[in-house]
CSV table of C-alpha atoms in Angstrom, one decimal:
chain,number,residue,atom,x,y,z
A,1,UNK,CA,-38.4,5.4,186.1
A,2,UNK,CA,-40.1,5.6,189.4
A,3,UNK,CA,-43.0,3.5,191.1
A,4,UNK,CA,-44.7,5.9,193.2
A,5,UNK,CA,-47.8,5.7,190.7
A,6,UNK,CA,-48.4,2.1,191.6
A,7,UNK,CA,-48.9,3.1,195.3
A,8,UNK,CA,-52.4,3.3,195.9
A,9,UNK,CA,-54.5,4.7,198.7
A,10,UNK,CA,-54.2,2.6,201.8
A,11,UNK,CA,-57.2,4.1,203.5
A,12,UNK,CA,-59.0,6.4,200.7
A,13,UNK,CA,-60.4,3.4,198.7
A,14,UNK,CA,-61.9,1.7,201.5
A,15,UNK,CA,-65.5,-0.2,200.9
A,16,UNK,CA,-67.3,0.0,204.1
A,17,UNK,CA,-70.3,-2.0,203.7
A,18,UNK,CA,-71.9,-0.1,207.0
A,19,UNK,CA,-75.3,1.6,206.0
A,20,UNK,CA,-75.0,4.3,208.8
A,21,UNK,CA,-71.2,4.9,207.5
A,22,UNK,CA,-70.4,8.7,207.7
A,23,UNK,CA,-68.1,10.2,205.0
A,24,UNK,CA,-66.0,13.1,204.6
A,25,UNK,CA,-68.4,14.2,201.8
A,26,UNK,CA,-71.1,14.3,204.1
A,27,UNK,CA,-69.6,17.0,206.2
A,28,UNK,CA,-69.6,20.6,205.3
A,29,UNK,CA,-65.8,22.2,205.3
A,30,UNK,CA,-64.9,25.8,205.1
A,31,UNK,CA,-61.3,26.2,204.1
A,32,UNK,CA,-61.0,29.7,205.7
A,33,UNK,CA,-58.5,29.7,208.3
A,34,UNK,CA,-60.9,31.3,210.8
A,35,UNK,CA,-63.2,28.3,210.5
A,36,UNK,CA,-60.2,25.6,211.0
A,37,UNK,CA,-60.7,25.0,214.9
A,38,UNK,CA,-64.5,24.6,214.0
A,39,UNK,CA,-63.9,22.1,211.3
A,40,UNK,CA,-61.4,20.1,213.2
A,41,UNK,CA,-63.7,19.9,216.4
A,42,UNK,CA,-66.6,18.5,214.0
A,43,UNK,CA,-64.1,16.0,212.6
A,44,UNK,CA,-62.5,14.3,215.5
A,45,UNK,CA,-63.7,11.0,216.9
A,46,UNK,CA,-61.9,7.7,217.8
A,47,UNK,CA,-59.5,6.6,215.1
A,48,UNK,CA,-57.3,3.5,215.2
A,49,UNK,CA,-54.9,1.8,213.0
A,50,UNK,CA,-54.6,-2.0,212.5
A,51,UNK,CA,-51.0,-3.3,211.7
A,52,UNK,CA,-49.9,-6.6,210.5
A,53,UNK,CA,-46.4,-8.3,209.4
A,54,UNK,CA,-45.3,-6.9,206.1
A,55,UNK,CA,-45.3,-9.3,203.3
A,56,UNK,CA,-42.6,-8.3,200.7
A,57,UNK,CA,-43.7,-10.6,198.0
A,58,UNK,CA,-47.3,-9.0,197.9
A,59,UNK,CA,-48.6,-6.1,195.9
A,60,UNK,CA,-51.6,-5.4,197.8
A,61,UNK,CA,-53.7,-6.6,200.6
A,62,UNK,CA,-57.3,-7.2,201.5
A,63,UNK,CA,-58.5,-6.4,204.9
A,64,UNK,CA,-62.0,-8.0,206.4
A,65,UNK,CA,-63.6,-6.9,209.9
A,66,UNK,CA,-66.4,-9.3,211.0
A,67,UNK,CA,-68.6,-9.8,214.1
A,68,UNK,CA,-68.4,-13.5,214.9
A,69,UNK,CA,-66.0,-16.2,213.7
A,70,UNK,CA,-68.1,-18.5,211.4
A,71,UNK,CA,-68.4,-22.2,212.4
A,72,UNK,CA,-67.6,-22.7,208.7
A,73,UNK,CA,-64.5,-20.7,208.6
A,74,UNK,CA,-62.5,-21.3,205.6
A,75,UNK,CA,-58.9,-19.8,205.3
A,76,UNK,CA,-59.3,-19.5,201.8
A,77,UNK,CA,-62.8,-17.9,201.2
A,78,UNK,CA,-64.1,-14.5,202.2
A,79,UNK,CA,-66.7,-14.3,205.0
A,80,UNK,CA,-69.9,-13.5,203.1
A,81,UNK,CA,-71.3,-11.4,205.8
A,82,UNK,CA,-68.4,-9.0,207.0
A,83,UNK,CA,-69.1,-5.7,207.6
A,84,UNK,CA,-66.3,-4.3,206.4
A,85,UNK,CA,-63.9,-5.3,203.2
A,86,UNK,CA,-60.8,-3.3,201.7
A,87,UNK,CA,-59.4,-5.0,198.9
A,88,UNK,CA,-57.0,-2.0,198.1
A,89,UNK,CA,-54.7,-2.0,200.8
A,90,UNK,CA,-51.1,-0.9,199.7
A,91,UNK,CA,-49.3,-1.0,202.9
A,92,UNK,CA,-49.0,-3.3,206.0
A,93,UNK,CA,-51.5,-0.9,207.9
A,94,UNK,CA,-55.1,0.5,207.9
A,95,UNK,CA,-56.5,3.5,209.7
A,96,UNK,CA,-60.1,3.3,210.5
A,97,UNK,CA,-63.1,5.5,211.8
A,98,UNK,CA,-64.3,3.6,214.7
A,99,UNK,CA,-67.6,5.4,214.5
A,100,UNK,CA,-68.1,3.6,211.4
A,101,UNK,CA,-68.2,0.0,213.1
A,102,UNK,CA,-70.5,-1.7,215.4
A,103,UNK,CA,-70.1,-0.4,219.0
A,104,UNK,CA,-71.1,-3.9,220.3
A,105,UNK,CA,-67.9,-6.0,221.0
A,106,UNK,CA,-66.0,-8.1,220.0
A,107,UNK,CA,-64.9,-7.7,216.5
A,108,UNK,CA,-62.6,-9.5,214.5
A,109,UNK,CA,-60.4,-9.0,211.3
A,110,UNK,CA,-58.0,-11.2,208.9
A,111,UNK,CA,-55.5,-10.1,206.3
A,112,UNK,CA,-54.8,-11.7,202.7
A,113,UNK,CA,-52.3,-10.9,200.4
A,114,UNK,CA,-52.4,-10.7,196.7
A,115,UNK,CA,-50.2,-10.6,193.6
A,116,UNK,CA,-50.0,-8.4,190.6
A,117,UNK,CA,-52.7,-10.6,189.0
A,118,UNK,CA,-55.1,-10.4,191.6
A,119,UNK,CA,-54.2,-13.7,192.8
A,120,UNK,CA,-54.4,-14.3,196.5
A,121,UNK,CA,-50.9,-15.3,197.9
A,122,UNK,CA,-51.8,-18.0,200.6
A,123,UNK,CA,-54.7,-17.9,203.1
A,124,UNK,CA,-56.2,-15.4,205.2
A,125,UNK,CA,-54.6,-15.0,208.7
A,126,UNK,CA,-55.9,-16.4,211.5
A,127,UNK,CA,-58.6,-14.0,212.9
A,128,UNK,CA,-57.7,-11.6,215.6
A,129,UNK,CA,-59.5,-9.3,217.9
A,130,UNK,CA,-59.7,-5.7,216.6
A,131,UNK,CA,-60.0,-4.2,219.9
A,132,UNK,CA,-56.6,-5.7,221.2
A,133,UNK,CA,-54.8,-5.2,218.1
A,134,UNK,CA,-55.8,-1.8,217.4
A,135,UNK,CA,-53.4,1.5,217.8
A,136,UNK,CA,-56.2,4.2,219.1
A,137,UNK,CA,-55.6,7.6,218.6
A,138,UNK,CA,-57.8,10.9,218.7
A,139,UNK,CA,-55.8,12.2,215.7
A,140,UNK,CA,-57.8,12.2,212.4
A,141,UNK,CA,-54.5,12.5,210.3
A,142,UNK,CA,-52.3,10.0,208.1
A,143,UNK,CA,-49.9,8.0,210.2
A,144,UNK,CA,-46.3,8.9,208.8
A,145,UNK,CA,-43.8,6.0,208.0
A,146,UNK,CA,-40.4,7.6,209.1
A,147,UNK,CA,-37.3,4.9,208.7
A,148,UNK,CA,-34.7,7.7,207.8
A,149,UNK,CA,-31.8,8.3,210.3
A,150,UNK,CA,-32.4,4.6,211.4
A,151,UNK,CA,-29.3,2.8,210.4
A,152,UNK,CA,-27.8,1.8,207.4
A,153,UNK,CA,-29.3,2.7,203.9
A,154,UNK,CA,-31.7,5.2,206.0
A,155,UNK,CA,-30.2,8.5,204.8
A,156,UNK,CA,-31.4,9.6,201.2
A,157,UNK,CA,-30.8,12.8,199.8
A,158,UNK,CA,-34.0,12.6,197.8
A,159,UNK,CA,-36.5,11.8,200.3
A,160,UNK,CA,-39.8,9.8,199.9
A,161,UNK,CA,-42.6,10.5,202.5
A,162,UNK,CA,-44.5,7.5,203.2
A,163,UNK,CA,-47.7,7.2,205.4
A,164,UNK,CA,-50.8,5.1,206.2
A,165,UNK,CA,-53.7,7.5,205.1
A,166,UNK,CA,-56.6,8.6,207.3
A,167,UNK,CA,-60.2,7.5,206.5
A,168,UNK,CA,-62.1,8.8,203.9
A,169,UNK,CA,-59.3,10.7,202.3
A,170,UNK,CA,-59.2,10.8,198.4
A,171,UNK,CA,-55.9,12.3,198.2
A,172,UNK,CA,-53.1,14.0,200.4
A,173,UNK,CA,-51.1,17.2,201.0
A,174,UNK,CA,-47.5,17.0,202.0
A,175,UNK,CA,-45.8,19.7,203.5
A,176,UNK,CA,-42.2,20.2,204.2
A,177,UNK,CA,-40.7,22.8,206.7
A,178,UNK,CA,-37.4,24.5,207.4
A,179,UNK,CA,-38.5,24.6,211.3
A,180,UNK,CA,-40.9,22.9,213.5
A,181,UNK,CA,-44.2,23.9,212.4
A,182,UNK,CA,-46.2,26.3,214.5
A,183,UNK,CA,-49.5,25.0,214.1
A,184,UNK,CA,-49.6,21.4,215.2
A,185,UNK,CA,-53.4,21.3,214.7
A,186,UNK,CA,-55.6,22.2,211.8
A,187,UNK,CA,-54.9,22.2,208.0
A,188,UNK,CA,-53.4,25.7,207.5
A,189,UNK,CA,-49.9,26.1,206.0
A,190,UNK,CA,-46.9,26.4,208.1
A,191,UNK,CA,-45.1,30.0,208.1
A,192,UNK,CA,-41.9,27.7,207.5
A,193,UNK,CA,-43.0,25.8,204.7
A,194,UNK,CA,-40.6,25.6,201.9
A,195,UNK,CA,-42.4,23.0,199.7
A,196,UNK,CA,-45.7,21.4,199.2
A,197,UNK,CA,-47.4,18.7,197.0
A,198,UNK,CA,-50.7,16.8,196.4
A,199,UNK,CA,-51.1,13.3,195.5
A,200,UNK,CA,-53.6,10.5,195.3
A,201,UNK,CA,-51.0,8.3,197.0
A,202,UNK,CA,-49.9,7.1,200.1
A,203,UNK,CA,-46.1,8.2,199.2
A,204,UNK,CA,-44.6,11.3,197.7
A,205,UNK,CA,-41.1,11.4,196.1
A,206,UNK,CA,-39.7,14.9,196.6
A,207,UNK,CA,-38.2,16.2,193.5
A,208,UNK,CA,-35.5,18.3,195.3
A,209,UNK,CA,-32.5,17.5,197.5
A,210,UNK,CA,-33.0,18.1,201.1
A,211,UNK,CA,-29.9,18.7,203.4
A,212,UNK,CA,-29.8,20.1,207.0
A,213,UNK,CA,-32.6,19.5,209.4
A,214,UNK,CA,-36.3,19.7,208.4
A,215,UNK,CA,-39.9,18.6,208.8
A,216,UNK,CA,-42.5,16.8,206.9
A,217,UNK,CA,-46.2,16.4,207.7
A,218,UNK,CA,-49.2,15.2,205.9
A,219,UNK,CA,-53.3,15.8,205.8
A,220,UNK,CA,-55.9,14.3,203.9
A,221,UNK,CA,-58.5,15.7,201.5
A,222,UNK,CA,-61.7,14.5,199.9
A,223,UNK,CA,-62.3,14.2,196.4
A,224,UNK,CA,-62.7,18.0,196.1
A,225,UNK,CA,-60.0,18.9,198.0
A,226,UNK,CA,-61.8,19.8,201.2
A,227,UNK,CA,-59.9,18.7,204.6
A,228,UNK,CA,-60.2,15.6,206.0
A,229,UNK,CA,-59.1,16.0,209.5
A,230,UNK,CA,-55.6,17.7,210.4
A,231,UNK,CA,-52.0,17.4,210.0
A,232,UNK,CA,-50.0,14.5,211.0
A,233,UNK,CA,-47.4,15.0,213.6
A,234,UNK,CA,-44.2,16.4,212.0
A,235,UNK,CA,-41.5,14.1,211.4
A,236,UNK,CA,-37.8,15.6,211.5
A,237,UNK,CA,-35.3,14.5,208.9
A,238,UNK,CA,-31.6,15.3,209.5
A,239,UNK,CA,-29.1,15.2,206.3
A,240,UNK,CA,-26.0,17.1,207.6
A,241,UNK,CA,-23.9,18.4,204.8
A,242,UNK,CA,-20.7,16.5,206.0
A,243,UNK,CA,-18.0,14.2,204.8
A,244,UNK,CA,-19.1,10.6,204.2
A,245,UNK,CA,-16.5,7.9,203.2
A,246,UNK,CA,-19.1,6.4,201.0
A,247,UNK,CA,-21.8,7.5,198.8
A,248,UNK,CA,-24.2,5.7,196.3
A,249,UNK,CA,-25.1,7.5,192.9
A,250,UNK,CA,-27.6,6.3,190.7
A,251,UNK,CA,-31.3,6.0,189.6
A,252,UNK,CA,-34.5,4.4,190.8
A,253,UNK,CA,-32.4,1.1,191.1
A,254,UNK,CA,-30.3,2.4,193.9
A,255,UNK,CA,-32.9,4.8,195.3
A,256,UNK,CA,-34.7,2.0,196.4
A,257,UNK,CA,-38.2,0.4,195.9
A,258,UNK,CA,-39.6,-2.7,194.2
A,259,UNK,CA,-42.6,-5.0,193.8
A,260,UNK,CA,-44.7,-2.1,192.6
A,261,UNK,CA,-46.0,-1.2,195.7
A,262,UNK,CA,-42.9,-0.8,197.9
A,263,UNK,CA,-41.0,2.9,197.8
A,264,UNK,CA,-37.4,3.6,198.9
A,265,UNK,CA,-39.1,4.5,202.4
A,266,UNK,CA,-39.5,0.5,202.4
A,267,UNK,CA,-35.7,0.1,203.5
A,268,UNK,CA,-36.0,-4.0,202.8
A,269,UNK,CA,-36.1,-3.0,199.0
A,270,UNK,CA,-32.6,-0.8,199.3
A,271,UNK,CA,-29.4,-2.8,198.5
A,272,UNK,CA,-28.0,0.1,200.9
A,273,UNK,CA,-29.8,-1.1,203.9
A,274,UNK,CA,-27.8,-4.6,203.6
A,275,UNK,CA,-24.4,-3.2,203.0
A,276,UNK,CA,-22.1,-3.6,205.9
A,277,UNK,CA,-21.0,-0.1,206.2
A,278,UNK,CA,-22.9,3.4,206.3
A,279,UNK,CA,-23.3,5.3,202.9
A,280,UNK,CA,-25.6,8.2,201.8
A,281,UNK,CA,-27.8,7.5,199.1
A,282,UNK,CA,-27.5,10.5,196.5
A,283,UNK,CA,-29.7,8.4,193.7
A,284,UNK,CA,-32.7,9.9,192.1
A,285,UNK,CA,-35.6,8.0,190.8
A,286,UNK,CA,-35.8,8.5,186.9
A,287,UNK,CA,-32.0,9.4,186.3
A,288,UNK,CA,-30.4,8.7,182.9
A,289,UNK,CA,-26.9,8.7,182.7
A,290,UNK,CA,-27.1,12.2,181.1
A,291,UNK,CA,-28.9,13.5,184.3
A,292,UNK,CA,-26.5,12.0,186.6
A,293,UNK,CA,-23.7,13.9,184.8
A,294,UNK,CA,-25.7,17.2,184.8
A,295,UNK,CA,-26.4,17.1,188.6
A,296,UNK,CA,-23.1,15.9,190.1
A,297,UNK,CA,-21.8,19.0,191.3
A,298,UNK,CA,-24.9,20.1,193.0
A,299,UNK,CA,-25.6,16.5,194.7
A,300,UNK,CA,-22.2,15.0,194.7
A,301,UNK,CA,-19.5,17.4,195.8
A,302,UNK,CA,-21.1,19.0,199.0
A,303,UNK,CA,-20.8,15.4,201.0
A,304,UNK,CA,-17.2,15.2,199.9
A,305,UNK,CA,-17.4,11.4,199.6
A,306,UNK,CA,-13.8,9.2,199.7
A,307,UNK,CA,-15.6,6.9,197.2
A,308,UNK,CA,-18.6,6.7,195.1
A,309,UNK,CA,-20.5,3.6,194.1
A,310,UNK,CA,-22.0,4.5,190.7
A,311,UNK,CA,-24.8,2.6,188.9
A,312,UNK,CA,-26.3,4.4,186.2
A,313,UNK,CA,-27.5,4.1,182.4
A,314,UNK,CA,-30.3,1.3,182.7
A,315,UNK,CA,-33.2,4.0,181.8
A,316,UNK,CA,-30.8,5.4,179.1
A,317,UNK,CA,-30.4,2.1,177.4
A,318,UNK,CA,-33.7,0.7,177.8
A,319,UNK,CA,-34.8,3.8,176.1
A,320,UNK,CA,-32.6,3.4,173.1
A,321,UNK,CA,-29.8,5.8,173.9
A,322,UNK,CA,-26.6,4.2,172.2
A,323,UNK,CA,-24.2,2.3,174.6
A,324,UNK,CA,-21.4,4.7,173.5
A,325,UNK,CA,-23.3,7.6,175.0
A,326,UNK,CA,-23.7,5.9,178.2
A,327,UNK,CA,-20.1,4.9,178.2
A,328,UNK,CA,-19.4,8.6,177.5
A,329,UNK,CA,-21.2,9.7,180.4
A,330,UNK,CA,-19.7,7.3,182.8
A,331,UNK,CA,-16.3,8.4,181.8
A,332,UNK,CA,-17.4,11.8,182.6
A,333,UNK,CA,-18.8,11.0,186.1
A,334,UNK,CA,-15.1,9.3,186.8
A,335,UNK,CA,-13.6,12.6,185.7
A,336,UNK,CA,-15.6,14.8,187.6
A,337,UNK,CA,-14.8,12.5,190.5
A,338,UNK,CA,-11.1,12.1,190.2
A,339,UNK,CA,-10.9,15.9,189.7
A,340,UNK,CA,-12.2,16.4,193.2
A,341,UNK,CA,-10.3,13.5,194.9
A,342,UNK,CA,-13.1,11.3,195.1
A,343,UNK,CA,-12.5,7.6,194.2
A,344,UNK,CA,-15.0,6.4,191.5
A,345,UNK,CA,-16.4,2.8,191.2
A,346,UNK,CA,-18.3,1.6,188.6
A,347,UNK,CA,-21.0,-1.1,189.2
A,348,UNK,CA,-22.4,-3.1,186.1
A,349,UNK,CA,-26.1,-3.1,185.1
A,350,UNK,CA,-28.1,-6.3,185.9
A,351,UNK,CA,-30.3,-7.2,183.3
A,352,UNK,CA,-34.0,-6.1,182.8
A,353,UNK,CA,-37.5,-7.9,181.7
A,354,UNK,CA,-38.8,-5.7,178.8
A,355,UNK,CA,-42.3,-7.8,178.9
A,356,UNK,CA,-42.7,-7.2,182.8
A,357,UNK,CA,-41.8,-3.6,182.3
A,358,UNK,CA,-44.6,-3.4,179.4
A,359,UNK,CA,-47.0,-5.1,182.0
A,360,UNK,CA,-46.1,-3.0,185.0
A,361,UNK,CA,-46.1,0.4,183.3
A,362,UNK,CA,-46.9,0.2,179.9
A,363,UNK,CA,-43.6,1.4,178.6
A,364,UNK,CA,-41.8,-0.1,175.6
A,365,UNK,CA,-38.1,-1.3,175.7
A,366,UNK,CA,-35.6,-0.9,172.9
A,367,UNK,CA,-35.4,-4.1,171.4
A,368,UNK,CA,-31.6,-3.9,171.2
A,369,UNK,CA,-31.2,-3.4,174.8
A,370,UNK,CA,-29.3,-6.7,175.5
A,371,UNK,CA,-26.2,-6.0,173.3
A,372,UNK,CA,-26.2,-2.1,174.6
A,373,UNK,CA,-26.1,-3.7,178.3
A,374,UNK,CA,-23.3,-6.0,177.4
A,375,UNK,CA,-21.4,-3.3,175.6
A,376,UNK,CA,-21.5,-1.1,178.8
A,377,UNK,CA,-21.0,-3.8,181.2
A,378,UNK,CA,-17.8,-4.7,179.0
A,379,UNK,CA,-16.4,-1.0,179.6
A,380,UNK,CA,-17.4,-1.2,183.2
A,381,UNK,CA,-15.6,-4.5,183.8
A,382,UNK,CA,-12.3,-2.8,182.6
A,383,UNK,CA,-12.2,0.1,185.0
A,384,UNK,CA,-12.2,0.0,188.8
A,385,UNK,CA,-15.9,-1.5,189.4
A,386,UNK,CA,-18.0,-3.8,191.5
A,387,UNK,CA,-19.6,-6.7,189.1
A,388,UNK,CA,-23.3,-6.4,190.7
A,389,UNK,CA,-24.5,-7.9,187.4
A,390,UNK,CA,-22.4,-11.1,187.9
A,391,UNK,CA,-25.1,-13.2,189.9
A,392,UNK,CA,-27.7,-12.4,187.0
A,393,UNK,CA,-24.9,-12.8,184.3
A,394,UNK,CA,-26.5,-16.4,182.7
A,395,UNK,CA,-29.9,-14.6,183.0
A,396,UNK,CA,-31.3,-13.8,179.6
A,397,UNK,CA,-33.8,-11.8,181.4
A,398,UNK,CA,-34.5,-10.7,184.8
A,399,UNK,CA,-36.9,-13.3,186.2
A,400,UNK,CA,-40.1,-12.4,187.8
A,401,UNK,CA,-38.9,-13.9,191.2
A,402,UNK,CA,-36.5,-11.5,191.3
A,403,UNK,CA,-38.0,-8.3,189.8
A,404,UNK,CA,-41.6,-8.4,189.5
A,405,UNK,CA,-41.7,-5.0,187.5
A,406,UNK,CA,-38.7,-6.2,185.3
A,407,UNK,CA,-36.4,-3.5,186.6
A,408,UNK,CA,-36.0,-2.4,190.1
A,409,UNK,CA,-35.1,-5.7,191.6
A,410,UNK,CA,-37.2,-7.1,194.6
A,411,UNK,CA,-35.9,-7.5,198.2
A,412,UNK,CA,-34.3,-10.8,197.3
A,413,UNK,CA,-32.4,-9.2,194.4
A,414,UNK,CA,-31.3,-6.3,196.2
A,415,UNK,CA,-29.9,-8.4,199.0
A,416,UNK,CA,-27.9,-9.9,196.3
A,417,UNK,CA,-26.3,-7.3,194.9
A,418,UNK,CA,-25.6,-6.0,198.4
A,419,UNK,CA,-23.6,-9.4,199.1
A,420,UNK,CA,-21.4,-8.6,195.9
A,421,UNK,CA,-20.8,-5.1,197.3
A,422,UNK,CA,-19.9,-6.1,200.7
A,423,UNK,CA,-17.8,-8.7,199.3
A,424,UNK,CA,-15.9,-6.7,196.6
A,425,UNK,CA,-15.8,-3.1,198.3
A,426,UNK,CA,-12.9,-4.1,200.5
A,427,UNK,CA,-10.8,-5.5,198.0
A,428,UNK,CA,-11.2,-2.7,195.8
A,429,UNK,CA,-10.6,-0.2,198.6
A,430,UNK,CA,-7.2,-2.2,199.4
A,431,UNK,CA,-6.4,-1.8,196.1
A,432,UNK,CA,-6.9,1.8,195.9
């Protein structure tokens, strides 16, 4: 299971209430390469990005912009005459076309967070001056979020490309290149393109492993897939194929993300980011235990880790796959590890919450999941293992405050899992 379908457009769903607002649909685009320079020239203007502190308990945010601070301003009530309101912001940033806002200054903004049920989480933030908070740019392009290669948990074999969408974009194209793109402006593909995909979301899960040095960028499109602006600046990612002491192998629980709106590029939702030691994340969202067996040679062996932390089987068991089959898959992964001089360390499966899974993803859960989890965990506890399920063992189901969607674990749960790993991993290594 992945959570990418829940990440909605940060800028494309904006509800501007300005009567003079220009939209991408009002511009006449031609996609022929010979017209690229002219199109970009027509589209250029002054753009800005607002950013605010990330609320790890929010599913989305509301941003309102207004001319004057009302004398009767209330922290729990929207401003009736706001000139701009966007209630569907799924990142902690928002890009604006300043031509769509009044020229007179000052302008003010504030932000309020919401939960899954559409209820506010606390009050609006204090009003702040737009001009002083705005990061200005002349580039009408999405703004990439680039956390990779910046500390523990930030090396992913299966990357997720995340960004703040640009104004008036309804969808996006992401391009991955083998070399730095030769065309930094416009919207034509690079001659070095090795992968491209389109999405309506503000992140994209790459379905192929990426090693070596490569680059990615993103551009906006309107509802008819005509260009909105130009490519973002290319972002470099380096995943060298080299020896790693520790690798993590699993499904979306290990890949990262949670709370519906956060993906693996949000490292606060990655338990690997809280570990005391570096690791490479070889996990792939949506994996079953069988899929983990099938891709072992391709995705694990090139990195020749000394230790492989293995957390898999949740997707299989919740779909009704017999526990014996999952145990067989885990044994096969163990065998493959030992055959290649890798020490396998199994990790127990935390519980899930079928009601929250149904609510978040509209997916049923096998009614006998609890007995299946217990059987698999009993096997794991008889092997070389780390008991990542121990903090949740007395819970019949995973509580909402630990995992809003019932399966992935929010930032607090990921920290709890990391604490267990940090405590137990040195003991396992010492006893190796």
